[in-house]
PDB file of C-alpha atoms in Angstrom:
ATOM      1  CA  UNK A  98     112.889 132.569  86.398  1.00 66.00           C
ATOM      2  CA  UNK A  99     112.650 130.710  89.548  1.00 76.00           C
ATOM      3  CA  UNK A 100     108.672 132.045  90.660  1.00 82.00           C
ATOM      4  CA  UNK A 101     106.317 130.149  88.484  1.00 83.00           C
ATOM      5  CA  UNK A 102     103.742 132.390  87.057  1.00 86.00           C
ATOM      6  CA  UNK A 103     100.839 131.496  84.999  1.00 86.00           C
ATOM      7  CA  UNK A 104     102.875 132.777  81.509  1.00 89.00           C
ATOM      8  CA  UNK A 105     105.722 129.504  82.758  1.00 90.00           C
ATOM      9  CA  UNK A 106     102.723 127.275  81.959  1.00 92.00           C
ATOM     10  CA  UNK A 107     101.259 129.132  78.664  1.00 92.00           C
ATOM     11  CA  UNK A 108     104.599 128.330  77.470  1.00 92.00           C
ATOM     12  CA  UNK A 109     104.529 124.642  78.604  1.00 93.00           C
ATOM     13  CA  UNK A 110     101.275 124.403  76.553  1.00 93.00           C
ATOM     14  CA  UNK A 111     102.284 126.220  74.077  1.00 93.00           C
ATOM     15  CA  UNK A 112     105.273 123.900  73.418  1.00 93.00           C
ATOM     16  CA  UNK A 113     103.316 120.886  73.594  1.00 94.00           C
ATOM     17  CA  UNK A 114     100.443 121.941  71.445  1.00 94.00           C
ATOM     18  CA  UNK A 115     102.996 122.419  68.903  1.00 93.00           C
ATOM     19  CA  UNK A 116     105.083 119.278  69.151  1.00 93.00           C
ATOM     20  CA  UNK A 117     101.205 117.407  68.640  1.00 93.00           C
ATOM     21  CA  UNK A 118     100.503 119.934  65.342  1.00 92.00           C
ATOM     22  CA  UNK A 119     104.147 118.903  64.297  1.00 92.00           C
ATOM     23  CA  UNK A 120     103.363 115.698  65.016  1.00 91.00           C
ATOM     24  CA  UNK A 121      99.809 115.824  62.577  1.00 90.00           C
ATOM     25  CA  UNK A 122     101.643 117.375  60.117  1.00 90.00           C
ATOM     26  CA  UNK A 123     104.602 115.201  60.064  1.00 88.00           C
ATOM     27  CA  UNK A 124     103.528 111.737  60.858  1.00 87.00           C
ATOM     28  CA  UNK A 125     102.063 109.267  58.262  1.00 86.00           C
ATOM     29  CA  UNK A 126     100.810 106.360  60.450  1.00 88.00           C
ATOM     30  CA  UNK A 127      96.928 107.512  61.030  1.00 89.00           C
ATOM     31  CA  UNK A 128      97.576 106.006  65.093  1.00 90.00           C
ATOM     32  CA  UNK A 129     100.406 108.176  65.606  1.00 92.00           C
ATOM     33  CA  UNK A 130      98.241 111.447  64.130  1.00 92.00           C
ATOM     34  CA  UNK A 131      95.690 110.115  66.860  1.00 92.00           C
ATOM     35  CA  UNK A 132      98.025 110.537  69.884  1.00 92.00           C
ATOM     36  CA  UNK A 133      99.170 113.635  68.377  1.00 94.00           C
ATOM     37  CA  UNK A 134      96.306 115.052  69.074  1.00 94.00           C
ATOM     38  CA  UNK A 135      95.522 113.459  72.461  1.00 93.00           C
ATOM     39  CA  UNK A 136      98.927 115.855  73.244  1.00 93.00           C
ATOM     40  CA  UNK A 137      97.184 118.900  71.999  1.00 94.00           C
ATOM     41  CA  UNK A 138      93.906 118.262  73.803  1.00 94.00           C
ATOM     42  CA  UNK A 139      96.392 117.963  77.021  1.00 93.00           C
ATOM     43  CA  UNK A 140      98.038 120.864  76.641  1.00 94.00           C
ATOM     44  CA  UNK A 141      94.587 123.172  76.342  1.00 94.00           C
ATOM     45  CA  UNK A 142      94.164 121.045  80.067  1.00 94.00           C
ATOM     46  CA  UNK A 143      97.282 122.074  81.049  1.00 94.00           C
ATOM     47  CA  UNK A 144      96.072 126.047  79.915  1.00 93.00           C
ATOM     48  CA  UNK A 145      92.576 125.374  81.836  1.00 93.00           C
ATOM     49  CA  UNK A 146      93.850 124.481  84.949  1.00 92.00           C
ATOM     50  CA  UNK A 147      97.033 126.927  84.869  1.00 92.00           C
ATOM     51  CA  UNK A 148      94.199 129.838  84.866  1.00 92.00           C
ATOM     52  CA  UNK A 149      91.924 127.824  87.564  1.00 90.00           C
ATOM     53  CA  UNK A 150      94.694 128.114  90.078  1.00 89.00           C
ATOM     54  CA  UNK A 151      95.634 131.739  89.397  1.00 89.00           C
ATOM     55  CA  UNK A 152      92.081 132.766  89.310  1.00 88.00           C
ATOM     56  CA  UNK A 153      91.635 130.663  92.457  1.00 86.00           C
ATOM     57  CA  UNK A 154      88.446 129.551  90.867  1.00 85.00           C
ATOM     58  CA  UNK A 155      87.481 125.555  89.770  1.00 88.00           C
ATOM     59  CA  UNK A 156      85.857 126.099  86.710  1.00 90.00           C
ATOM     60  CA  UNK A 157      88.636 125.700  84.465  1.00 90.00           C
ATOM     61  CA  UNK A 158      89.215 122.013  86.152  1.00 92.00           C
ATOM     62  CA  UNK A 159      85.390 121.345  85.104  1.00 92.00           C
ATOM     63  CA  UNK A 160      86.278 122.315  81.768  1.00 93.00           C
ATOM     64  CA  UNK A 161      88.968 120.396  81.408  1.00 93.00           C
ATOM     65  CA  UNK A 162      87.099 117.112  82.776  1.00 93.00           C
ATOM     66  CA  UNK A 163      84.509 118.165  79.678  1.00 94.00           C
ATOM     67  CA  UNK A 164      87.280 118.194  77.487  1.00 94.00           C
ATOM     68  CA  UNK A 165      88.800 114.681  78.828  1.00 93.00           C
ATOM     69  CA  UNK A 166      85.263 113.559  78.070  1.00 93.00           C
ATOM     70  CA  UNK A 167      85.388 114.956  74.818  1.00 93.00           C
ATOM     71  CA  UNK A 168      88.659 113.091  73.920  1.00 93.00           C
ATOM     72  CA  UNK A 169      87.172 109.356  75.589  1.00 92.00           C
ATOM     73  CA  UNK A 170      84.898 109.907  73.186  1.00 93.00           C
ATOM     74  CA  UNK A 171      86.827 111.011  70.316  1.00 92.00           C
ATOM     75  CA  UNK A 172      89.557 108.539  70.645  1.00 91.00           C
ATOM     76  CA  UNK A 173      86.438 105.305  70.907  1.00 91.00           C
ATOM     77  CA  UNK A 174      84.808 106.535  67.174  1.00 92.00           C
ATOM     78  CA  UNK A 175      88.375 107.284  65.968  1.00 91.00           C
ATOM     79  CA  UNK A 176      89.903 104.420  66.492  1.00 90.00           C
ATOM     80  CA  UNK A 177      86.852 102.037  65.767  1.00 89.00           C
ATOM     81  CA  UNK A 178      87.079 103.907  62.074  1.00 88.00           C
ATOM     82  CA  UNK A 179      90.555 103.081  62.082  1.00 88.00           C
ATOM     83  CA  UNK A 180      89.828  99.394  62.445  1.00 87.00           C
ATOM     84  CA  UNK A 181      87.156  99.208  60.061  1.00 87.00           C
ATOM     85  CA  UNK A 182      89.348 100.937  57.392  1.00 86.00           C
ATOM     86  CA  UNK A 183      92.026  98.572  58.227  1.00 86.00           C
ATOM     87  CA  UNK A 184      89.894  95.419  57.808  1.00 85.00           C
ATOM     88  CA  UNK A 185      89.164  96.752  54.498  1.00 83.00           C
ATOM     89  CA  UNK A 186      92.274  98.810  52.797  1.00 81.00           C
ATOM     90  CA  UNK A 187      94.754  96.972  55.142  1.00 81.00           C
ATOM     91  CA  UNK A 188      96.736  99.859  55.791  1.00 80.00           C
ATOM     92  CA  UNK A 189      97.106 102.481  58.420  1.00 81.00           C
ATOM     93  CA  UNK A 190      99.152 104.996  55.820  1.00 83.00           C
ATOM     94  CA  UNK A 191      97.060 108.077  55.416  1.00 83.00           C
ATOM     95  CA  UNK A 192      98.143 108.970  52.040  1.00 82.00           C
ATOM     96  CA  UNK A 193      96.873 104.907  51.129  1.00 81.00           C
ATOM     97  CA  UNK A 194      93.201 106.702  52.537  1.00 79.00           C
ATOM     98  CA  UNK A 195      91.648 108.401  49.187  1.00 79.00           C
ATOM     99  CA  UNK A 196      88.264 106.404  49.151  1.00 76.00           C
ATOM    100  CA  UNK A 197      86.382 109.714  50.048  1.00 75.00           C
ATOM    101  CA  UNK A 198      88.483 111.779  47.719  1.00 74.00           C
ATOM    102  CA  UNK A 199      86.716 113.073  44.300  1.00 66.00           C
TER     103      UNK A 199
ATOM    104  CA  UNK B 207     111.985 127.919  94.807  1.00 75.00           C
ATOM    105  CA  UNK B 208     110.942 123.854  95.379  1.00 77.00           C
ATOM    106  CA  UNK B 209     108.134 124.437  92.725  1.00 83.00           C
ATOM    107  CA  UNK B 210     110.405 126.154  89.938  1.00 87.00           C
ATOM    108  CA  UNK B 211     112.539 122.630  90.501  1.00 86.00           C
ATOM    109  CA  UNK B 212     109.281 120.564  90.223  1.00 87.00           C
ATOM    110  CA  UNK B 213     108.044 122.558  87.316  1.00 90.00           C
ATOM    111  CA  UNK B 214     111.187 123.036  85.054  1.00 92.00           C
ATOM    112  CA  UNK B 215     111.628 118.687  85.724  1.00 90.00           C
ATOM    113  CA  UNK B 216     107.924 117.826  84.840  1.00 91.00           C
ATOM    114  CA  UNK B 217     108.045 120.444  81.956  1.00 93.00           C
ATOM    115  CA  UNK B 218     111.527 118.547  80.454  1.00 93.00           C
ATOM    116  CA  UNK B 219     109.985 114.716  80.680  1.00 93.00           C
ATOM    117  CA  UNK B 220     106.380 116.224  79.538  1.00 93.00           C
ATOM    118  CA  UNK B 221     107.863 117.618  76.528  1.00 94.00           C
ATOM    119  CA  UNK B 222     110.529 114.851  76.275  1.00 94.00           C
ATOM    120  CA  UNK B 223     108.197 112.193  76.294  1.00 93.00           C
ATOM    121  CA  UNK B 224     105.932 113.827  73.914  1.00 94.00           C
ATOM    122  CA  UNK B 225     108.765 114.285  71.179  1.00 93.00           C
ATOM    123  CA  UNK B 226     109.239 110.794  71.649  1.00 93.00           C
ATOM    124  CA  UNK B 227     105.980 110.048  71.050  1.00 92.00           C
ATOM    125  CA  UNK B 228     105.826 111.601  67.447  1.00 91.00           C
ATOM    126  CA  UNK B 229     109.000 110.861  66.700  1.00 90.00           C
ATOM    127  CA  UNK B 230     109.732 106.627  67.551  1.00 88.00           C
ATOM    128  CA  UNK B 231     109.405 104.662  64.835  1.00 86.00           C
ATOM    129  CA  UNK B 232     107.750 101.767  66.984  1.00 87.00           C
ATOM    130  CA  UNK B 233     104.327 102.033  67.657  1.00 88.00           C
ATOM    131  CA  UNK B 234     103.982 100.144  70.967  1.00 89.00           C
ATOM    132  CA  UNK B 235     107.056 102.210  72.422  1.00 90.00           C
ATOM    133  CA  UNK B 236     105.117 105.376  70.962  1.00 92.00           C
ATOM    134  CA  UNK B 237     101.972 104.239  72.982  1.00 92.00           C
ATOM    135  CA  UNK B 238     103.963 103.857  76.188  1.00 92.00           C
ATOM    136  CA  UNK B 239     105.676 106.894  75.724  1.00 93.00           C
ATOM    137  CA  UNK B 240     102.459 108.723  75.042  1.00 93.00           C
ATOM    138  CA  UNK B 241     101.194 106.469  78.845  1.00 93.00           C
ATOM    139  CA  UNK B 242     104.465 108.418  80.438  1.00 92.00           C
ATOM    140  CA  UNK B 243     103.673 112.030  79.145  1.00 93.00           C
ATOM    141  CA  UNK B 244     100.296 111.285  80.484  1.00 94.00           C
ATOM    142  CA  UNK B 245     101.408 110.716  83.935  1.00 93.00           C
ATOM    143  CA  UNK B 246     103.213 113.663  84.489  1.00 93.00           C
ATOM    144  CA  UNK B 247     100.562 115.828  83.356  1.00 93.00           C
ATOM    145  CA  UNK B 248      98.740 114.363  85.947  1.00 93.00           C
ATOM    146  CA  UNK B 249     101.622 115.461  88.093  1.00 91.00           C
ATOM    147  CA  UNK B 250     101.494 119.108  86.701  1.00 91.00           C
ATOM    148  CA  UNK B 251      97.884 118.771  88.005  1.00 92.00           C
ATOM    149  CA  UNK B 252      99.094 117.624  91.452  1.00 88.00           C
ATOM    150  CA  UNK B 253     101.405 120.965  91.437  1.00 87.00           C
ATOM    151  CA  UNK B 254      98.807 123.043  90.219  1.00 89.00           C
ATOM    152  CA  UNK B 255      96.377 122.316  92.840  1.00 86.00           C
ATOM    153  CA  UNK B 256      94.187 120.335  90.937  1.00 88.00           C
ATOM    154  CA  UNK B 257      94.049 116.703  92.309  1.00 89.00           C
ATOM    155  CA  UNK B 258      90.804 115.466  90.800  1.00 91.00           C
ATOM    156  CA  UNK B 259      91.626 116.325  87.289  1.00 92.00           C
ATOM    157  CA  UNK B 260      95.471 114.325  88.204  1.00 92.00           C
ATOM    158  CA  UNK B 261      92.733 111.150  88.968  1.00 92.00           C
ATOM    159  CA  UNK B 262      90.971 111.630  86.222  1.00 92.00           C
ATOM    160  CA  UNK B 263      94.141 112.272  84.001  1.00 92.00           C
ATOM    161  CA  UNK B 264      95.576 109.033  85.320  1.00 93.00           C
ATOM    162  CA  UNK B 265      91.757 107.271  85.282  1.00 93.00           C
ATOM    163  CA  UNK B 266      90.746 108.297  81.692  1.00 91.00           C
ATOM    164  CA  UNK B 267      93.877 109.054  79.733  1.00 88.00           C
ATOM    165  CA  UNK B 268      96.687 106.778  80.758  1.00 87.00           C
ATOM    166  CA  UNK B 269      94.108 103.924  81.897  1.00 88.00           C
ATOM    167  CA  UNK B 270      91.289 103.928  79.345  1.00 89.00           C
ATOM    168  CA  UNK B 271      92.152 105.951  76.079  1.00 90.00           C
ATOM    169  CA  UNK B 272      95.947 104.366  76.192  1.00 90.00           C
ATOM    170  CA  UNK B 273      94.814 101.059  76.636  1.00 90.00           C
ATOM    171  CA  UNK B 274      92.092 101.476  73.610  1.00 89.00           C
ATOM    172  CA  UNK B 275      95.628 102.643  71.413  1.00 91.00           C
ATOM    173  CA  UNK B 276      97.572  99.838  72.467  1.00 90.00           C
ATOM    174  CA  UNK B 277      94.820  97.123  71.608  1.00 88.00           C
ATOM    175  CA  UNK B 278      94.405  98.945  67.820  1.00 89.00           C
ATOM    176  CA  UNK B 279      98.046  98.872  67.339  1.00 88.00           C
ATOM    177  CA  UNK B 280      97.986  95.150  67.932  1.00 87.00           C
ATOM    178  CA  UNK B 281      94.646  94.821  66.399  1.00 85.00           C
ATOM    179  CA  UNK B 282      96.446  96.291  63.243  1.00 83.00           C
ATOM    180  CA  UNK B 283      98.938  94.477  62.869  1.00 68.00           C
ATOM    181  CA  UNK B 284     102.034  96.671  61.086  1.00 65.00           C
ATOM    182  CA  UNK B 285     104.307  93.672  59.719  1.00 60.00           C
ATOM    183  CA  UNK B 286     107.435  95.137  60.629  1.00 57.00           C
ATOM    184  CA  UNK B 287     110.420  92.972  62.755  1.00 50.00           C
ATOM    185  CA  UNK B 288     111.819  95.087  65.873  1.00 51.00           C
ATOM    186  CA  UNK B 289     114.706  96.298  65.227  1.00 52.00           C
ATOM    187  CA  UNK B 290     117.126  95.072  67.620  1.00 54.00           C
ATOM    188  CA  UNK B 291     120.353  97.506  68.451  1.00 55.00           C
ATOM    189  CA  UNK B 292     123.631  96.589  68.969  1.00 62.00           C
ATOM    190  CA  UNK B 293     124.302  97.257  72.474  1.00 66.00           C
ATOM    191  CA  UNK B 294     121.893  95.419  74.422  1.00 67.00           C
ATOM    192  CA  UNK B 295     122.736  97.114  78.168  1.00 74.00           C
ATOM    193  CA  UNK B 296     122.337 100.218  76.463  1.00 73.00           C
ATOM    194  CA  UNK B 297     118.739 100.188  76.823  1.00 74.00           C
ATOM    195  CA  UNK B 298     118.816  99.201  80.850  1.00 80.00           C
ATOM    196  CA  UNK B 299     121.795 101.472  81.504  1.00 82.00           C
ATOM    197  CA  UNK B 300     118.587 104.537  79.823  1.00 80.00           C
ATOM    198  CA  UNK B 301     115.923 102.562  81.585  1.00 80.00           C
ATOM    199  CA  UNK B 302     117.822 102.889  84.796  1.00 85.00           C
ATOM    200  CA  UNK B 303     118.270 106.860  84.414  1.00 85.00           C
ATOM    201  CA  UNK B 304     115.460 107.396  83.025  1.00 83.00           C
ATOM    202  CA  UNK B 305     113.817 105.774  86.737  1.00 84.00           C
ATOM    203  CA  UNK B 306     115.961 107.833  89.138  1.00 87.00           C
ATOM    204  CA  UNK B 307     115.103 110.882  87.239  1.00 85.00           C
ATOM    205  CA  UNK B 308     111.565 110.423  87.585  1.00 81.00           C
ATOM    206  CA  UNK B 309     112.193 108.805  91.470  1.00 85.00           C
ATOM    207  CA  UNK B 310     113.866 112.476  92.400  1.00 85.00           C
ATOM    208  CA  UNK B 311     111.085 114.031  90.869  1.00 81.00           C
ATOM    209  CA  UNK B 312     108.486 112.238  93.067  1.00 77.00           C
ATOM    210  CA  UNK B 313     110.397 113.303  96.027  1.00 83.00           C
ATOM    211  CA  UNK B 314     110.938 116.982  95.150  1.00 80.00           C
ATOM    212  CA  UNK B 315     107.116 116.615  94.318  1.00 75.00           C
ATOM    213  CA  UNK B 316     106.221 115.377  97.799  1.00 77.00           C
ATOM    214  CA  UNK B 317     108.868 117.941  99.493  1.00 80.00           C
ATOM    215  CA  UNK B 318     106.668 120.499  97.915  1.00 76.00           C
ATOM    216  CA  UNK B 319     103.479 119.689  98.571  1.00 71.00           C
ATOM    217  CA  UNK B 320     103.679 118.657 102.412  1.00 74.00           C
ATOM    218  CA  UNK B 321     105.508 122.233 103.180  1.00 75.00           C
ATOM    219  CA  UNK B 322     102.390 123.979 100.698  1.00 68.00           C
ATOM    220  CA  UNK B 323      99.118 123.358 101.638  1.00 60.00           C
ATOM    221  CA  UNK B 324      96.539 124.201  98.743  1.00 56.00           C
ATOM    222  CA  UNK B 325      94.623 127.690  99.157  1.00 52.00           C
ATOM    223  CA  UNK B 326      90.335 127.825  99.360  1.00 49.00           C
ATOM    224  CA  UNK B 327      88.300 128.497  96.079  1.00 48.00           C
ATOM    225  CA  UNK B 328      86.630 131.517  96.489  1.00 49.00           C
ATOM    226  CA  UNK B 329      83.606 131.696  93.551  1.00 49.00           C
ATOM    227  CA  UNK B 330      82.483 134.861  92.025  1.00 49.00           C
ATOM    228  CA  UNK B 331      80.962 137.482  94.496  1.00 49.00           C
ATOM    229  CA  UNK B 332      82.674 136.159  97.368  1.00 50.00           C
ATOM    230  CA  UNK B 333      81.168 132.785  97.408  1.00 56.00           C
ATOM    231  CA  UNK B 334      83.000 130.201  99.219  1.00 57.00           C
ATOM    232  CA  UNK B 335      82.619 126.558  98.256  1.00 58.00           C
ATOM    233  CA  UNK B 336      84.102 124.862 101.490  1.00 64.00           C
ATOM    234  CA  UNK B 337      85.983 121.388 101.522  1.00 71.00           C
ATOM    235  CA  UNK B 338      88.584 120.155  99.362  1.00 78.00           C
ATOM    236  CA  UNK B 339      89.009 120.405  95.559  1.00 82.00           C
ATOM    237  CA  UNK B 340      86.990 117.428  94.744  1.00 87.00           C
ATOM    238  CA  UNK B 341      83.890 118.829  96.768  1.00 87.00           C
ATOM    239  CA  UNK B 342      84.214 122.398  94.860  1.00 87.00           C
ATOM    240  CA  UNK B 343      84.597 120.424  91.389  1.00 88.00           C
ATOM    241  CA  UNK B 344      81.648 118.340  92.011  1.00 89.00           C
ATOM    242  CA  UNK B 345      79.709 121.179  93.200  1.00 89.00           C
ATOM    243  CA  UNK B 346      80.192 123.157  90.034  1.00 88.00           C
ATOM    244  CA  UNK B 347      79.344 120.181  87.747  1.00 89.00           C
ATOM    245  CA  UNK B 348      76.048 119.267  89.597  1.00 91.00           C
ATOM    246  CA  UNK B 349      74.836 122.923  89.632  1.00 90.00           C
ATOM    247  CA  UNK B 350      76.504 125.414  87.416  1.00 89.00           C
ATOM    248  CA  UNK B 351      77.149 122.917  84.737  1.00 92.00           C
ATOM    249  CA  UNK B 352      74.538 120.243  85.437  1.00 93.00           C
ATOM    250  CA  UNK B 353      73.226 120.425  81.443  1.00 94.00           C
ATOM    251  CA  UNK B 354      76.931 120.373  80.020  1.00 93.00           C
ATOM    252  CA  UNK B 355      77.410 117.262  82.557  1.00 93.00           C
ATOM    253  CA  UNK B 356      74.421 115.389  80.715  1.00 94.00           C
ATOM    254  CA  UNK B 357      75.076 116.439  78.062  1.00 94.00           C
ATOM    255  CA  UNK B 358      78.537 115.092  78.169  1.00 94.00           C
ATOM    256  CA  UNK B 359      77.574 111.864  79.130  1.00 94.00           C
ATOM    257  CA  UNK B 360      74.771 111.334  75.963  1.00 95.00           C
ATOM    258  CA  UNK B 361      77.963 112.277  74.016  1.00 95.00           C
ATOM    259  CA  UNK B 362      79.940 109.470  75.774  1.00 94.00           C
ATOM    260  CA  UNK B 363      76.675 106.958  75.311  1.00 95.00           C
ATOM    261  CA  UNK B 364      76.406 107.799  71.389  1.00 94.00           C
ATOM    262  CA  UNK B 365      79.919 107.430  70.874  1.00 93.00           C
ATOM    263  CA  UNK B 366      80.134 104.025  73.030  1.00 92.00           C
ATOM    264  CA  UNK B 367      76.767 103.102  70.128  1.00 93.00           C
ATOM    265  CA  UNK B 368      79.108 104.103  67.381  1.00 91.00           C
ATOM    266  CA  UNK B 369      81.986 102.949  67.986  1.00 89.00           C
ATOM    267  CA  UNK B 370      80.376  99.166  68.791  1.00 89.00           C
ATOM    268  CA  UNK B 371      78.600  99.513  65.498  1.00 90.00           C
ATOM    269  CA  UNK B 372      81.787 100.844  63.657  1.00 86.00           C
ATOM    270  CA  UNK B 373      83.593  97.746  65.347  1.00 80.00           C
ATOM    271  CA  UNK B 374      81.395  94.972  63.873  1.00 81.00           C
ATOM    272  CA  UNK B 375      82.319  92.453  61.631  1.00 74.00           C
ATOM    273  CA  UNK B 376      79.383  93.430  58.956  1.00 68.00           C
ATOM    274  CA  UNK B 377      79.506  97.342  58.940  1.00 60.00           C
TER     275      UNK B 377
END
């Protein structure tokens, strides 16, 4: 218990990659879905750089600055869809967001 | 010993913060909560030897990406009055625990690191990248990964194009 291996953080990741699915899954509000999975893209970070330092090796921090990218960009075109929905539908409910649906 | 303290701490308000997140009923707190869980990622970074994804982490995440949330969820605005509880020292009495928690954290965090210097990367066939771990990140990303590293930045330029266009009045 008290010397930190790599399997302490799987868990940590593990734990908060779940609370974000429960979190998708849960959740109405299309923001809060959002941040949910900001939480899951951090705990695949916390994964990547839990292997860098037991492999002693840096490349899992440079993927996890790709994946940071990644999520910049995700959250800009995500949210900007958001606000043009909103400006139209006026709502942020998810299960108000059928327009696509056939 | 010190880092099974400053693990088992960052791993409660990490995972703490982040059930908070999905489960406040407030957006704004759910924003600031989601600014907190952030931060100590960036301090599980710290611990793991990793201090220029904790910059980043604090840079990107809880300075850009958190600040983009919290000017949608005013942007959109959700008609609902705050609810106001009953006991109003309640809050400062939680606010005030909640801050020496995370104060004895940042000293058990500090503890640790000045008695356990961070180890050299050692690349694959022996290859030693000398310097600190911002000169071996950079290193990788200008020569191993110099295409993913463009190509992650055209991402970052078509999405900052979209999301303009998406943003207009006239879509």
């Amino acid at each position: 218990m008290l010397e930190i291996t790599p399997s302490h953080y799987m868990v940590l990741s593990a734990a908060l990659f779940m609370i974000g699915v429960i979190g998708v899954m849960v959740r109405r509000n299309i923001i809060i879905i959002f941040m949910s999975i900001e939480l899951m893209l951090n705990a695949v970070n916390v994964n990547l750089a839990a292997f860098s330092q037991q492999w002693q090796h840096v490349t899992g921090q440079v993927f996890a600055i790709f994946v940071i990218a990644v999520a910049a960009a995700e959250a800009a075109v995500g949210l900007g869809i958001i606000l043009a929905f909103y400006r139209n539908k006026e709502t942020v409910n998810i299960d108000e967001m059928n327009v696509m649906r056939w | 010993m010190g880092e099974a303290i400053v693990f088992y701490g960052l791993s409660a308000f990490i995972l703490g913060f982040a059930v908070l997140v999905i489960s406040t009923r407030n957006t704004v707190h759910s924003v600031l909560f989601l600014v907190a869980s952030f931060l100590f990622v960036a301090m599980l970074y710290v611990l793991l030897g990793a201090e220029f994804l904790a910059v980043i982490q604090v840079l990107v995440y809880a300075g850009g990406i958190v600040v983009l949330y919290l000017f949608v969820v005013m942007l959109v605005n959700l008609k609902r009055a705050p609810e106001t509880h009953q006991d109003p020292r309640r809050q400062t009495r939680l606010g005030v625990a909640v801050a020496g928690a995370v104060l004895a954290e940042f000293l058990a965090i500090i503890v640790y690191s000045s008695t356990n210097p961070s180890a050299p990367a050692v690349l694959a066939a022996g290859e030693v990248i000398e310097g600190g771990n911002v000169e071996q990140v950079g290193w990788l990303l200008y020569t191993n990964y110099l295409i993913p590293f463009e190509l992650a930045s055209i991402l970052l330029l078509v999405a900052m194009v979209g999301a303009i266009v998406l943003a207009q009045r006239e879509l």
